[in-house]
Tab-separated table of C-alpha atoms (C1' of nucleotides) in Angstrom:
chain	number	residue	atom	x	y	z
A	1262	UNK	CA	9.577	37.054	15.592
A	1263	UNK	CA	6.676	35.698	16.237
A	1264	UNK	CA	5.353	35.615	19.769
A	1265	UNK	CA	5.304	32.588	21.558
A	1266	UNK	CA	3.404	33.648	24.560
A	1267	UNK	CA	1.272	35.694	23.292
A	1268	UNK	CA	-2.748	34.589	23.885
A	1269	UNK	CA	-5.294	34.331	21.200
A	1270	UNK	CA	-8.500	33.034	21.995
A	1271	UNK	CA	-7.086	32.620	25.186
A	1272	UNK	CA	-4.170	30.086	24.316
A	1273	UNK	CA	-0.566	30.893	23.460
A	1274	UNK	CA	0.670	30.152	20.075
A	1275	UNK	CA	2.935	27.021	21.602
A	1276	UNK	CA	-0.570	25.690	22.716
A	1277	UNK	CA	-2.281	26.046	19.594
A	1278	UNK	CA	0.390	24.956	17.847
A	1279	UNK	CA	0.382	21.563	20.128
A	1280	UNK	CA	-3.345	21.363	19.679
A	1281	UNK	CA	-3.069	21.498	16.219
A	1282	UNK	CA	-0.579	18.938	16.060
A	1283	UNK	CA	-2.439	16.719	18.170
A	1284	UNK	CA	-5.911	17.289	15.384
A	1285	UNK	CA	-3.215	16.492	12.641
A	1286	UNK	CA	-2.074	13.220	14.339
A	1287	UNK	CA	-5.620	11.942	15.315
A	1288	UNK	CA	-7.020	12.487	12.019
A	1289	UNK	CA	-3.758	10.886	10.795
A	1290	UNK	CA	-4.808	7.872	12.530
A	1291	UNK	CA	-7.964	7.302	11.457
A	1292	UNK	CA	-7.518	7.441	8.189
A	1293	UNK	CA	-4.477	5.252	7.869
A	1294	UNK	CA	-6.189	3.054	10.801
A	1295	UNK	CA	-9.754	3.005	8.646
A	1296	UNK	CA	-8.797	3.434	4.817
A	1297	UNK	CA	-5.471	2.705	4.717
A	1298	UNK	CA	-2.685	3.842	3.470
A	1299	UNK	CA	-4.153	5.461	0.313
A	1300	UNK	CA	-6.468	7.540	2.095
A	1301	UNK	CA	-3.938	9.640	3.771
A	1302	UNK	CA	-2.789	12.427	1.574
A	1303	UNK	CA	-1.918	16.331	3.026
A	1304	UNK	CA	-5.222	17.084	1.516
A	1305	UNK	CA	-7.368	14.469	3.091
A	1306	UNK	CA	-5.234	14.597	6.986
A	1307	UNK	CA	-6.235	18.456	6.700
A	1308	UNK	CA	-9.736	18.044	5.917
A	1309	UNK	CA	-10.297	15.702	8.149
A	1310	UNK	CA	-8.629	17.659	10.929
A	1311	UNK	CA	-10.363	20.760	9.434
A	1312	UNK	CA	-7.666	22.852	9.374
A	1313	UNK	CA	-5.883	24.667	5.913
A	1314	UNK	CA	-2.645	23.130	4.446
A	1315	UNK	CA	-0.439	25.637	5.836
A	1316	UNK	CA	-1.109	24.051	8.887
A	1317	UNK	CA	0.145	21.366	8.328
A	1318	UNK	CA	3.777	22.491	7.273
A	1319	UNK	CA	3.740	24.421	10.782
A	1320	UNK	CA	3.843	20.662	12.176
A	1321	UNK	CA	5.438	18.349	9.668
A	1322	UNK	CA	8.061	18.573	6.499
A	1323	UNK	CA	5.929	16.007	4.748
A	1324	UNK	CA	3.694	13.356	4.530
A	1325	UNK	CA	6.296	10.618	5.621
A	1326	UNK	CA	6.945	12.507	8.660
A	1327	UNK	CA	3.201	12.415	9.332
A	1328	UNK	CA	2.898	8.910	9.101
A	1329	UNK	CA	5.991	8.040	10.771
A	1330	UNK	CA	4.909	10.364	13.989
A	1331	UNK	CA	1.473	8.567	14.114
A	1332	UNK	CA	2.945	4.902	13.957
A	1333	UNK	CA	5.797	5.604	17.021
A	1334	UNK	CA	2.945	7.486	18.760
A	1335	UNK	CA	0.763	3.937	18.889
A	1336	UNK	CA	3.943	1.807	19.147
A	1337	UNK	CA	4.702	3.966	22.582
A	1338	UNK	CA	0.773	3.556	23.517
A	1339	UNK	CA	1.053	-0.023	22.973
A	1340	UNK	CA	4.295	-0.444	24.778
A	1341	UNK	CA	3.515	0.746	27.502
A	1342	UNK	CA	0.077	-0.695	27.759
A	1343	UNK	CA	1.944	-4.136	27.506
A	1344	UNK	CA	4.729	-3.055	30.196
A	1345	UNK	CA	1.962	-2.147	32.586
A	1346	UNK	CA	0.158	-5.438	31.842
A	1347	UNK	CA	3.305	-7.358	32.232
A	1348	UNK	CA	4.184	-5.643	35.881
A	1349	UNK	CA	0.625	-5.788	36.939
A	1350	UNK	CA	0.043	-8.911	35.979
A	1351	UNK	CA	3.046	-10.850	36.907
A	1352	UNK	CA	4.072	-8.709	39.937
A	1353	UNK	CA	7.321	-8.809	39.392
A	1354	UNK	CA	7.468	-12.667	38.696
A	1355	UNK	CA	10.207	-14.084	35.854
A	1356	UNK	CA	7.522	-16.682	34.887
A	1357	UNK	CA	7.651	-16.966	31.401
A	1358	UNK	CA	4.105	-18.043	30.816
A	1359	UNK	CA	2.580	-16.003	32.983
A	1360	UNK	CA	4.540	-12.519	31.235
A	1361	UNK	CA	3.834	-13.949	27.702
A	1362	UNK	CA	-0.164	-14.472	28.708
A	1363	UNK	CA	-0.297	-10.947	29.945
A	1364	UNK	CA	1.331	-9.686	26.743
A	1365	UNK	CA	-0.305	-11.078	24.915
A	1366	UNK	CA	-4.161	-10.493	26.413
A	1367	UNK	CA	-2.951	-6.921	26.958
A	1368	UNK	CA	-2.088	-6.527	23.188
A	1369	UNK	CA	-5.503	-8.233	21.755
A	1370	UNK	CA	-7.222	-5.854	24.115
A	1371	UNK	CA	-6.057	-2.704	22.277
A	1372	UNK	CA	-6.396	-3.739	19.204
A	1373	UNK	CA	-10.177	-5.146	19.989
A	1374	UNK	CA	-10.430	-1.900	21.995
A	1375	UNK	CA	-9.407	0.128	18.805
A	1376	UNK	CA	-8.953	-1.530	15.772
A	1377	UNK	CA	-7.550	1.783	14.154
A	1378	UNK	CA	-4.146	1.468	16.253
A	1379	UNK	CA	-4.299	-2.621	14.937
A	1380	UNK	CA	-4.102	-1.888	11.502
A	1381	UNK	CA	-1.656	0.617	12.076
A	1382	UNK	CA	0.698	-1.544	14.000
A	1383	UNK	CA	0.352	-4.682	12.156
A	1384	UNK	CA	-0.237	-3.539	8.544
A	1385	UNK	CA	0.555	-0.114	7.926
A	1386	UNK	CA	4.814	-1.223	8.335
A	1387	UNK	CA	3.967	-2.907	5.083
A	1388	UNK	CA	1.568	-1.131	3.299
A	1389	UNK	CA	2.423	2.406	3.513
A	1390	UNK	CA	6.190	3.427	1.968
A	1391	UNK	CA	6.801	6.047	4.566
A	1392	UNK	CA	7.002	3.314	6.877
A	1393	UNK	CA	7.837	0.405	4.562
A	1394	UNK	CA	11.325	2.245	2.957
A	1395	UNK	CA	12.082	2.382	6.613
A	1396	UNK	CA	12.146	-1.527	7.419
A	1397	UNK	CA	10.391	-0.116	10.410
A	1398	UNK	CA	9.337	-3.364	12.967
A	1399	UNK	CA	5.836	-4.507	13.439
A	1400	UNK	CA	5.418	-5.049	16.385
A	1401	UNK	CA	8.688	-4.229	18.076
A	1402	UNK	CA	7.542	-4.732	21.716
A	1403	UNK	CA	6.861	-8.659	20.711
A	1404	UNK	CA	9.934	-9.095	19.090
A	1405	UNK	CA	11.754	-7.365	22.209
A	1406	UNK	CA	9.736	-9.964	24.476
A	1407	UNK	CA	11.050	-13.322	22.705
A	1408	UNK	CA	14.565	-11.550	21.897
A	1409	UNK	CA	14.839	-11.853	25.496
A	1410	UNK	CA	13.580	-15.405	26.358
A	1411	UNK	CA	15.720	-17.051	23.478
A	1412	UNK	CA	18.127	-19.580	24.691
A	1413	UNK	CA	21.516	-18.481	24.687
A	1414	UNK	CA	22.520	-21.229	23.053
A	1415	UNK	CA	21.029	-19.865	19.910
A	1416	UNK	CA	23.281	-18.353	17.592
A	1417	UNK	CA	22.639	-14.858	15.577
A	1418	UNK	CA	21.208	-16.727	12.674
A	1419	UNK	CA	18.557	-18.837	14.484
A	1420	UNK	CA	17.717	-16.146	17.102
A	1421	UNK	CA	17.395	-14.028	14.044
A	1422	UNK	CA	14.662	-16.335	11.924
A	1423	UNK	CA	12.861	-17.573	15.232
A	1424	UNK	CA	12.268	-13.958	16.137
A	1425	UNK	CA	11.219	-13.419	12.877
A	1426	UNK	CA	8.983	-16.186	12.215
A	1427	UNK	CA	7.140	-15.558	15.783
A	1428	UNK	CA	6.578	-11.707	14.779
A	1429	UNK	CA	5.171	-13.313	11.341
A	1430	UNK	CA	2.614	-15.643	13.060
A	1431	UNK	CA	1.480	-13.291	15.486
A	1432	UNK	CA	0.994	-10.696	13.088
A	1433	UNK	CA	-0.946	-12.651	10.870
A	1434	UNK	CA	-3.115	-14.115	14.055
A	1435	UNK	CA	-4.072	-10.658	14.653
A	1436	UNK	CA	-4.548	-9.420	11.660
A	1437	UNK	CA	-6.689	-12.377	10.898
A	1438	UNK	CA	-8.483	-11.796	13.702
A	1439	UNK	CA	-9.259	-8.292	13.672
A	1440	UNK	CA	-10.261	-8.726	10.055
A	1441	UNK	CA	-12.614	-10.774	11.257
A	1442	UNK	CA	-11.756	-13.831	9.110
A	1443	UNK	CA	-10.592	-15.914	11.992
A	1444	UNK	CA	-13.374	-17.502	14.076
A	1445	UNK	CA	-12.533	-18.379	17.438
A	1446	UNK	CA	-13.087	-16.630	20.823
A	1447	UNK	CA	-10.639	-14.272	22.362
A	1448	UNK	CA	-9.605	-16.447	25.060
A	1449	UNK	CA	-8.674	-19.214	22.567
A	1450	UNK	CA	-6.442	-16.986	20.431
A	1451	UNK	CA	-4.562	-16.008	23.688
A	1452	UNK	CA	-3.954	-19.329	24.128
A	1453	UNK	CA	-2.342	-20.047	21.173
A	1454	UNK	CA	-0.401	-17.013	20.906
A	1455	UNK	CA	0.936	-17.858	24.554
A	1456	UNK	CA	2.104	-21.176	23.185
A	1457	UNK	CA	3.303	-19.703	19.855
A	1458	UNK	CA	5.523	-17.501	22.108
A	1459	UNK	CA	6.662	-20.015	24.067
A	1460	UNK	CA	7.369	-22.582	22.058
A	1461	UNK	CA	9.400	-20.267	19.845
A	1462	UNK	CA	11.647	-19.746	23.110
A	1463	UNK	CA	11.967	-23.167	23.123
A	1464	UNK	CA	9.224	-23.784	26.298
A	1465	UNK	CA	7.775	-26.905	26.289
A	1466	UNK	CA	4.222	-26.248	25.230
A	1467	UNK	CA	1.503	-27.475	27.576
A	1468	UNK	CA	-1.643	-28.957	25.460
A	1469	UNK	CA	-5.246	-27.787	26.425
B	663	UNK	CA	-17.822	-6.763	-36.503
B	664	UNK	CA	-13.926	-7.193	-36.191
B	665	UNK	CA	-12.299	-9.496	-38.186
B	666	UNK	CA	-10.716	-12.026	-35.806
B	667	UNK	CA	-9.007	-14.362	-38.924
B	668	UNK	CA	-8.024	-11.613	-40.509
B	669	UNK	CA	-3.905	-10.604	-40.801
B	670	UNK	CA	-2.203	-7.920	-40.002
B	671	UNK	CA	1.632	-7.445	-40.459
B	672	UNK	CA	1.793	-11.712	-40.390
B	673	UNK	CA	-0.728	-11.974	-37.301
B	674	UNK	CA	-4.568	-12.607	-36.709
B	675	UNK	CA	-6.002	-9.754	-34.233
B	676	UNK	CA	-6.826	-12.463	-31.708
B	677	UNK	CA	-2.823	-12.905	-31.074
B	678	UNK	CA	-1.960	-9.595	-31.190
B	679	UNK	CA	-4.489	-8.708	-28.808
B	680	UNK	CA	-3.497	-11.749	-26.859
B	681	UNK	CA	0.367	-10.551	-27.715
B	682	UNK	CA	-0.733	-7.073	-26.368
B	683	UNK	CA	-2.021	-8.761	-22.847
B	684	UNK	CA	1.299	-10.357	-22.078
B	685	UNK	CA	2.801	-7.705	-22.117
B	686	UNK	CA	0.521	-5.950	-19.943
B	687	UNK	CA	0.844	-8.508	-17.373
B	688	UNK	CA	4.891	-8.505	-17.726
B	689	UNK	CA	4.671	-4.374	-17.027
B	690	UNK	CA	2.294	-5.305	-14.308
B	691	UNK	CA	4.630	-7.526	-12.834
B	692	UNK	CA	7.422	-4.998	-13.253
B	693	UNK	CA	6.004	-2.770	-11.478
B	694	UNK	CA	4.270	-4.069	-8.891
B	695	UNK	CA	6.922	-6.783	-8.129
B	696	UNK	CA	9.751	-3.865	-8.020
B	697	UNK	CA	7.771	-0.413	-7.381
B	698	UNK	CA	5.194	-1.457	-5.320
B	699	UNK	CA	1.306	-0.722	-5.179
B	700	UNK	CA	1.662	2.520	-6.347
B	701	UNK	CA	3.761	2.203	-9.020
B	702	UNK	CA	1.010	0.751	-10.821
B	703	UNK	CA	-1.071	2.973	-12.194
B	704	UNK	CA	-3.112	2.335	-16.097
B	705	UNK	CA	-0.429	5.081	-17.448
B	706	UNK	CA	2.041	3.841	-16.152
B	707	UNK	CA	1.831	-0.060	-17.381
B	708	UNK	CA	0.737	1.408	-20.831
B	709	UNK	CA	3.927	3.429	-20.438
B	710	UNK	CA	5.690	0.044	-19.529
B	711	UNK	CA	4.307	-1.917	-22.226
B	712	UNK	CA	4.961	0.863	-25.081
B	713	UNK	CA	0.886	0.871	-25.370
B	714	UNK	CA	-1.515	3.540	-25.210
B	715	UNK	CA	-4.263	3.295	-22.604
B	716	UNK	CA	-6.755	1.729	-25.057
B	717	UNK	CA	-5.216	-1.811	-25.616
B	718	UNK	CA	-5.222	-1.383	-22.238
B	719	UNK	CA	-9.424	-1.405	-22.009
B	720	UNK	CA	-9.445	-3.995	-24.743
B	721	UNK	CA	-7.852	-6.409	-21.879
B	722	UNK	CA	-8.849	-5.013	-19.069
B	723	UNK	CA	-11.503	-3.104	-17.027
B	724	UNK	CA	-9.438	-1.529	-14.922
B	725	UNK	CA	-6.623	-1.678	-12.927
B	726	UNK	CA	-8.058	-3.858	-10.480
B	727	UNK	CA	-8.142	-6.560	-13.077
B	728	UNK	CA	-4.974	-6.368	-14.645
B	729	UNK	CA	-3.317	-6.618	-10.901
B	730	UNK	CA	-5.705	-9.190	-9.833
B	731	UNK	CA	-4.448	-11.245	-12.746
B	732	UNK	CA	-1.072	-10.520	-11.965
B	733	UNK	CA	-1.436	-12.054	-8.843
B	734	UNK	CA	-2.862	-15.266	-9.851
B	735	UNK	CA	-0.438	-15.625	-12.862
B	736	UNK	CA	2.596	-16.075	-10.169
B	737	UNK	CA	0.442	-18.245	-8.043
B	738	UNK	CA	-0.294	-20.521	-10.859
B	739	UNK	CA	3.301	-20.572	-11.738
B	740	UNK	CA	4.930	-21.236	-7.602
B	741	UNK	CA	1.423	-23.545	-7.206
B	742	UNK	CA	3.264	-25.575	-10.504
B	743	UNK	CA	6.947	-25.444	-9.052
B	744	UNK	CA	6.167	-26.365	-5.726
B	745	UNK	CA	4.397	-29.376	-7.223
B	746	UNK	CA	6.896	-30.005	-10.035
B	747	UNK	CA	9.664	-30.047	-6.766
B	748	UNK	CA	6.802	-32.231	-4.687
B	749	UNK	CA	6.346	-34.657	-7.224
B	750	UNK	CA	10.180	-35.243	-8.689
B	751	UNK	CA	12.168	-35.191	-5.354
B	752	UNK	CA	10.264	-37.298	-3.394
B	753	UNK	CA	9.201	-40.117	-5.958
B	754	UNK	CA	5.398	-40.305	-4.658
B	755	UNK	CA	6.411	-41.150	-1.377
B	756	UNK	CA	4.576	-39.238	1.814
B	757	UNK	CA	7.443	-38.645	4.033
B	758	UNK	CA	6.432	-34.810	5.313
B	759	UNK	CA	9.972	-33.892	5.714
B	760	UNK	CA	10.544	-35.020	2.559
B	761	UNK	CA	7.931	-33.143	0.980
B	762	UNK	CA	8.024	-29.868	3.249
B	763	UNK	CA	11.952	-29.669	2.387
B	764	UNK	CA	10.887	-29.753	-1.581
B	765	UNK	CA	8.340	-27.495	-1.474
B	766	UNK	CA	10.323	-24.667	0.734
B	767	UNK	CA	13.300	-25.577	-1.469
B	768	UNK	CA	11.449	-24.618	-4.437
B	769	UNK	CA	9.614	-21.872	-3.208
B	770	UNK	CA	12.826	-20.230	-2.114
B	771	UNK	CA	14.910	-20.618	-5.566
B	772	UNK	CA	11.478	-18.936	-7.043
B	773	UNK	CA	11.373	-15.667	-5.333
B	774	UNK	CA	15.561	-16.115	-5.118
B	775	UNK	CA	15.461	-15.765	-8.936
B	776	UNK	CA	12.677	-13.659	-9.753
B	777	UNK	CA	12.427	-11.313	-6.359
B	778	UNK	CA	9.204	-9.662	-8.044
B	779	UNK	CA	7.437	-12.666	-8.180
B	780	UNK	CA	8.223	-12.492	-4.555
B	781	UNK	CA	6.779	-9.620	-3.670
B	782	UNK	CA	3.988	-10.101	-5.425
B	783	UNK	CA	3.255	-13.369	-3.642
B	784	UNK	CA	4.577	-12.169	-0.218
B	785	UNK	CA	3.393	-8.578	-0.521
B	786	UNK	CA	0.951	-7.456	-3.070
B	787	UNK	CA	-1.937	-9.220	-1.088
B	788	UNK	CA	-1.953	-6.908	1.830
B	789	UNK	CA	-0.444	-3.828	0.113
B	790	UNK	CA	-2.460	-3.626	-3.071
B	791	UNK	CA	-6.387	-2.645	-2.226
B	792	UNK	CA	-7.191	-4.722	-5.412
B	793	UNK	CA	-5.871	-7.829	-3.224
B	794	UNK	CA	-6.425	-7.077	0.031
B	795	UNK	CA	-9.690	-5.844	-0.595
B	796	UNK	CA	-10.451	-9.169	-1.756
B	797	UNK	CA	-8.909	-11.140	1.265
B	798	UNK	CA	-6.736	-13.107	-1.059
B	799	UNK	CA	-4.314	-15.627	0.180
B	800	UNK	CA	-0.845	-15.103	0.971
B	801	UNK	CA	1.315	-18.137	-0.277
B	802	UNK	CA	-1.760	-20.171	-0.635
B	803	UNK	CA	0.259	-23.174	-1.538
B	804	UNK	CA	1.799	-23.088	1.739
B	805	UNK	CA	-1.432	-22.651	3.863
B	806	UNK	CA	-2.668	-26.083	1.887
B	807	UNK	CA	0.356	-27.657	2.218
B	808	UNK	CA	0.244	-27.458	6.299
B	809	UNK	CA	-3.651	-27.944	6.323
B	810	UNK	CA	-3.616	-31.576	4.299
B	811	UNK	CA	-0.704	-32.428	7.067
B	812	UNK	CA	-2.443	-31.399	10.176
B	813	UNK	CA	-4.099	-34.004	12.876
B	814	UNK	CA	-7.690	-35.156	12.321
B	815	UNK	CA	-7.388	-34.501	15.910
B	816	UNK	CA	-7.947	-30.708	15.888
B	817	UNK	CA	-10.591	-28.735	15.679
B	818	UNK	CA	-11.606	-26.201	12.977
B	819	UNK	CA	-10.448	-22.978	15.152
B	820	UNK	CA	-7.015	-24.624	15.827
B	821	UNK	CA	-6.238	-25.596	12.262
B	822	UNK	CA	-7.253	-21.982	11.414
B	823	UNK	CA	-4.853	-20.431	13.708
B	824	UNK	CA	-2.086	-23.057	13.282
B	825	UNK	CA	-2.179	-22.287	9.756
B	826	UNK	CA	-2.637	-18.587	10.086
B	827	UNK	CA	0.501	-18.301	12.174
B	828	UNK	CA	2.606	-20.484	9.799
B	829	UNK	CA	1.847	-19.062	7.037
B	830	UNK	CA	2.765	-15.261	8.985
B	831	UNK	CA	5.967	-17.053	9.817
B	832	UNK	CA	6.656	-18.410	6.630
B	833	UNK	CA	5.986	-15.352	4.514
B	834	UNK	CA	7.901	-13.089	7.287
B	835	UNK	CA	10.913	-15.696	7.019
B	836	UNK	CA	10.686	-15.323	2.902
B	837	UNK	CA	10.085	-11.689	2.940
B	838	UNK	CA	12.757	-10.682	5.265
B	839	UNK	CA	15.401	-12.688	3.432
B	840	UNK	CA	14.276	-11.392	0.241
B	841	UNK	CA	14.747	-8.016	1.773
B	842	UNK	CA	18.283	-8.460	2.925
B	843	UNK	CA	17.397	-7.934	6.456
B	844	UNK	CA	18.247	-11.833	7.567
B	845	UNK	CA	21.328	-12.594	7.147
B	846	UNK	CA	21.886	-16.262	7.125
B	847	UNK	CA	22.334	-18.588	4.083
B	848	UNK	CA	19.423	-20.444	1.815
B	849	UNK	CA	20.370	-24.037	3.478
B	850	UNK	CA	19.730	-22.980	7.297
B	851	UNK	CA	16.377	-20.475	6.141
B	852	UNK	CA	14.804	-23.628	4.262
B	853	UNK	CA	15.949	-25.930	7.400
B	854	UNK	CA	14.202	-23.429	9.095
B	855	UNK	CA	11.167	-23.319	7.510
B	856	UNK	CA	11.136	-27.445	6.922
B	857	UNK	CA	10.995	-27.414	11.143
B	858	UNK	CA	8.352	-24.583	11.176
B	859	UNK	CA	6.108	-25.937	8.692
B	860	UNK	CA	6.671	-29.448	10.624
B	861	UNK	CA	6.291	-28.756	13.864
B	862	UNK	CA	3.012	-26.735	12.820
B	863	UNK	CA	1.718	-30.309	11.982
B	864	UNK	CA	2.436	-31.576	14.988
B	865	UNK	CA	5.403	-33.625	14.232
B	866	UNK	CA	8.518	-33.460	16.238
B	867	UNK	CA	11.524	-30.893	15.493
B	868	UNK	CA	14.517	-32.452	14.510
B	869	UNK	CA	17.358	-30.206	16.266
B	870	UNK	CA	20.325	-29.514	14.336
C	910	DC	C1'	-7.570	0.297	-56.503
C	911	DT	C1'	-10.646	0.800	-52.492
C	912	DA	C1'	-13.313	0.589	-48.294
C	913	DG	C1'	-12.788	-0.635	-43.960
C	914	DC	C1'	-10.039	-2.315	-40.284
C	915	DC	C1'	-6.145	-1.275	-37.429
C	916	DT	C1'	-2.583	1.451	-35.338
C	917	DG	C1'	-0.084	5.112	-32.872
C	918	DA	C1'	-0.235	9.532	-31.216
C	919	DC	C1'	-2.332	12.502	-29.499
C	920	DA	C1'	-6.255	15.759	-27.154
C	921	DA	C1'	-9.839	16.364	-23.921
C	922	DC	C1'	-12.347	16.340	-19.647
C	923	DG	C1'	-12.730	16.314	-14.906
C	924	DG	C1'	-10.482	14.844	-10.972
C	925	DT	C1'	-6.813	14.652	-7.210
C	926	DC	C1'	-2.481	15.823	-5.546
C	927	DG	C1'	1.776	18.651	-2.990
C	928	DT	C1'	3.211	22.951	-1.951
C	929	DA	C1'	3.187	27.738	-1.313
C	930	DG	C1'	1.319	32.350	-1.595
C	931	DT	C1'	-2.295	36.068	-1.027
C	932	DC	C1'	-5.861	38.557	1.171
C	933	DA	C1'	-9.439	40.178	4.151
C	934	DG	C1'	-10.951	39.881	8.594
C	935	DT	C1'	-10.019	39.035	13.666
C	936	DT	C1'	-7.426	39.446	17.804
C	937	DT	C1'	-4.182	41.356	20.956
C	938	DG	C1'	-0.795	44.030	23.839
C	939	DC	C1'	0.688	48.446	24.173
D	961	DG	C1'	-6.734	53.330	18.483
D	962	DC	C1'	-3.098	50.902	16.114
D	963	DA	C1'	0.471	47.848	14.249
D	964	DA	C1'	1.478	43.401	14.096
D	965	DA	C1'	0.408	38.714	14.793
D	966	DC	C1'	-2.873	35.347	13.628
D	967	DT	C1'	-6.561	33.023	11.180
D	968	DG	C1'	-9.452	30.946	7.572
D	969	DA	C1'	-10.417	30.710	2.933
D	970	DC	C1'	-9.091	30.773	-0.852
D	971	DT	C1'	-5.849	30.824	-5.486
D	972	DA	C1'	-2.137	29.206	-8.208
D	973	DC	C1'	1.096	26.176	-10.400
D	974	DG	C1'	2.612	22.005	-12.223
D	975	DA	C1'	2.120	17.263	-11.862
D	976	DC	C1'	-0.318	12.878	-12.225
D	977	DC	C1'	-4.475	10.381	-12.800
D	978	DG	C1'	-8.716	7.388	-15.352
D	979	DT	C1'	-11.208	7.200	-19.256
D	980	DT	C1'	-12.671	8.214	-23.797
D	981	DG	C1'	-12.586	10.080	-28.351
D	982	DT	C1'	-10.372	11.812	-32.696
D	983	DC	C1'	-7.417	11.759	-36.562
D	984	DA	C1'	-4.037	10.718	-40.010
D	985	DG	C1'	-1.602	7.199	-41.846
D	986	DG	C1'	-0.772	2.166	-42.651
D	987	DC	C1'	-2.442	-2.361	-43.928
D	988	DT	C1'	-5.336	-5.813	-46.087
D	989	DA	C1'	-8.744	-8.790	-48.592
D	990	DG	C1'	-11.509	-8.627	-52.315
DNA sequence: CTAGCCTGACAACGGTCGTAGTCAGTTTGC
DNA sequence: GCAAACTGACTACGACCGTTGTCAGGCTAG
């Protein structure tokens, strides 16, 4: 039975056992936010979080579950980073515009801010099977945000393919621009992202 | 110094070695349209194609190569069917709607009958490091097909994005209903994607 | 018939991997 | 001081990998 409270080094095994998780998890992310999908193995998360195998298994069945607890770990961060922009921004307003904008500029932040958490939101659903055999969402909090602007009107089908082509564009704007292969200023990809967002809502889109 | 000319059970060594490259590229396309990225592996094509590894060097450097000619063999062959369906249902004429509804048309009965061609159009370039690496083009018949369309009026950064996003949409649309996670029949997705890809060029959305 | 090309079926080398076990040394509460 | 928990550093096994070479047998033009 082994003991739970019991300090080593000053920490109790719970602790440890959370610190080690959170090593695990951080290395997890940089390599599957840096090299992609192919650089995370057991092998490679452990060295890189310099800690034995056996580790590991104290923390996670598998790889999969690895990869999996990274991705909802910078879905959550990135959630909540747009929920905050979207109160403190909009203070409470039902403006469409003015949520989608702050969205929107909240999102490009983080992934400017950390490109690691970019890759991992908007390509690693695709690349890596873990997360791939899943159908797991990219971008889930986007998809939420014109889910909920879409016209009634709109039946299953259409709400369906509009939500799916918006996820698709955005996706590819950002990856495009964090790849670096998309040359325009920050402020301009807002822009069109806001009027990508609304226009899929069916918002008249205002020209520049 | 091989003898090119000379026979061997009925054939020259210049087909059989061009014999023995199709079907390398028809494993590749197995497996990479079906298994994914890593399915492909040099064993596992030779394994495939009933070859050992070293007609596999005779064709190909690597595995990089074989994949990267994978990819451009199904390009070549949607780039020709999306013409073929350009060219024969619209009789020369330059209607866009017209055109876009021939091209999507086409595009979709391609992947519809051969889903690995598919995913190696919709897929392969950001899940294989032998693409992606490269930057290759998703559904780069698409991405030319909106760009000849769009207003003189724009500038280069908004015919990058405006194409970037389409083309995410598109290939989200495509992927998604290959997938079986949309669930709405071929005539409303290429309706769909006939308004997307117009209204990305600016012209107005005919509501149905 | 024969020498040389060609083929298929390996073997070999060095590498990585996932998973689990062992062992010697360290730490800790009693 | 001691038994037990804990740690770090391995080892081990079986699997797959990329690449290259070898060998015995088959085929062919001269």
């Amino acid at each position: 039975m082994p003991a739970a409270g019991r300090t080593w080094a000053g920490t109790t095994l719970t602790d440890r056992k959370a610190a080690r998780r959170r090593q695990l998890l951080d290395a997890g992310l940089d390599l599957l936010g840096t090299g992609g999908s192919g650089a995370v193995s057991v092998r490679a998360v452990c060295r890189h979080a310099r800690l034995t195998e056996r580790y590991f298994y104290e923390n996670f069945a598998d790889r999969d579950e690895l990869i999996l607890a990274v991705y909802e770990g910078v879905v959550a961060e990135a959630h909540q980073a747009l929920l905050d922009a979207v109160t403190a921004g909009t203070e409470g307003t039902a403006e469409p515009r003015v949520r989608a904008e702050a969205a929107v500029t909240a999102f490009v932040e983080l992934i400017i801010d950390d490109p690691r958490k970019g890759n991992v939101l908007l390509l690693a659903p695709l690349t890596d099977p873990a997360l791939s055999r899943r159908g797991v969402e990219r971008v889930p909090m986007f998809a939420e945000l014109v889910r909920e602007q879409l016209s009634d009107s709109l039946d299953e089908g259409e709400r369906a393919m509009t939500a799916t082509a918006l996820v698709g564009g955005l996706t590819n704007l950002f990856t495009a621009y964090l790849g670096g292969t998309l040359h325009v200023g920050r402020e301009r990809l807002v822009a069109h992202c806001v009027r990508l967002v609304l226009s899929s809502a069916g918002y008249p889109a205002p020209h520049s």
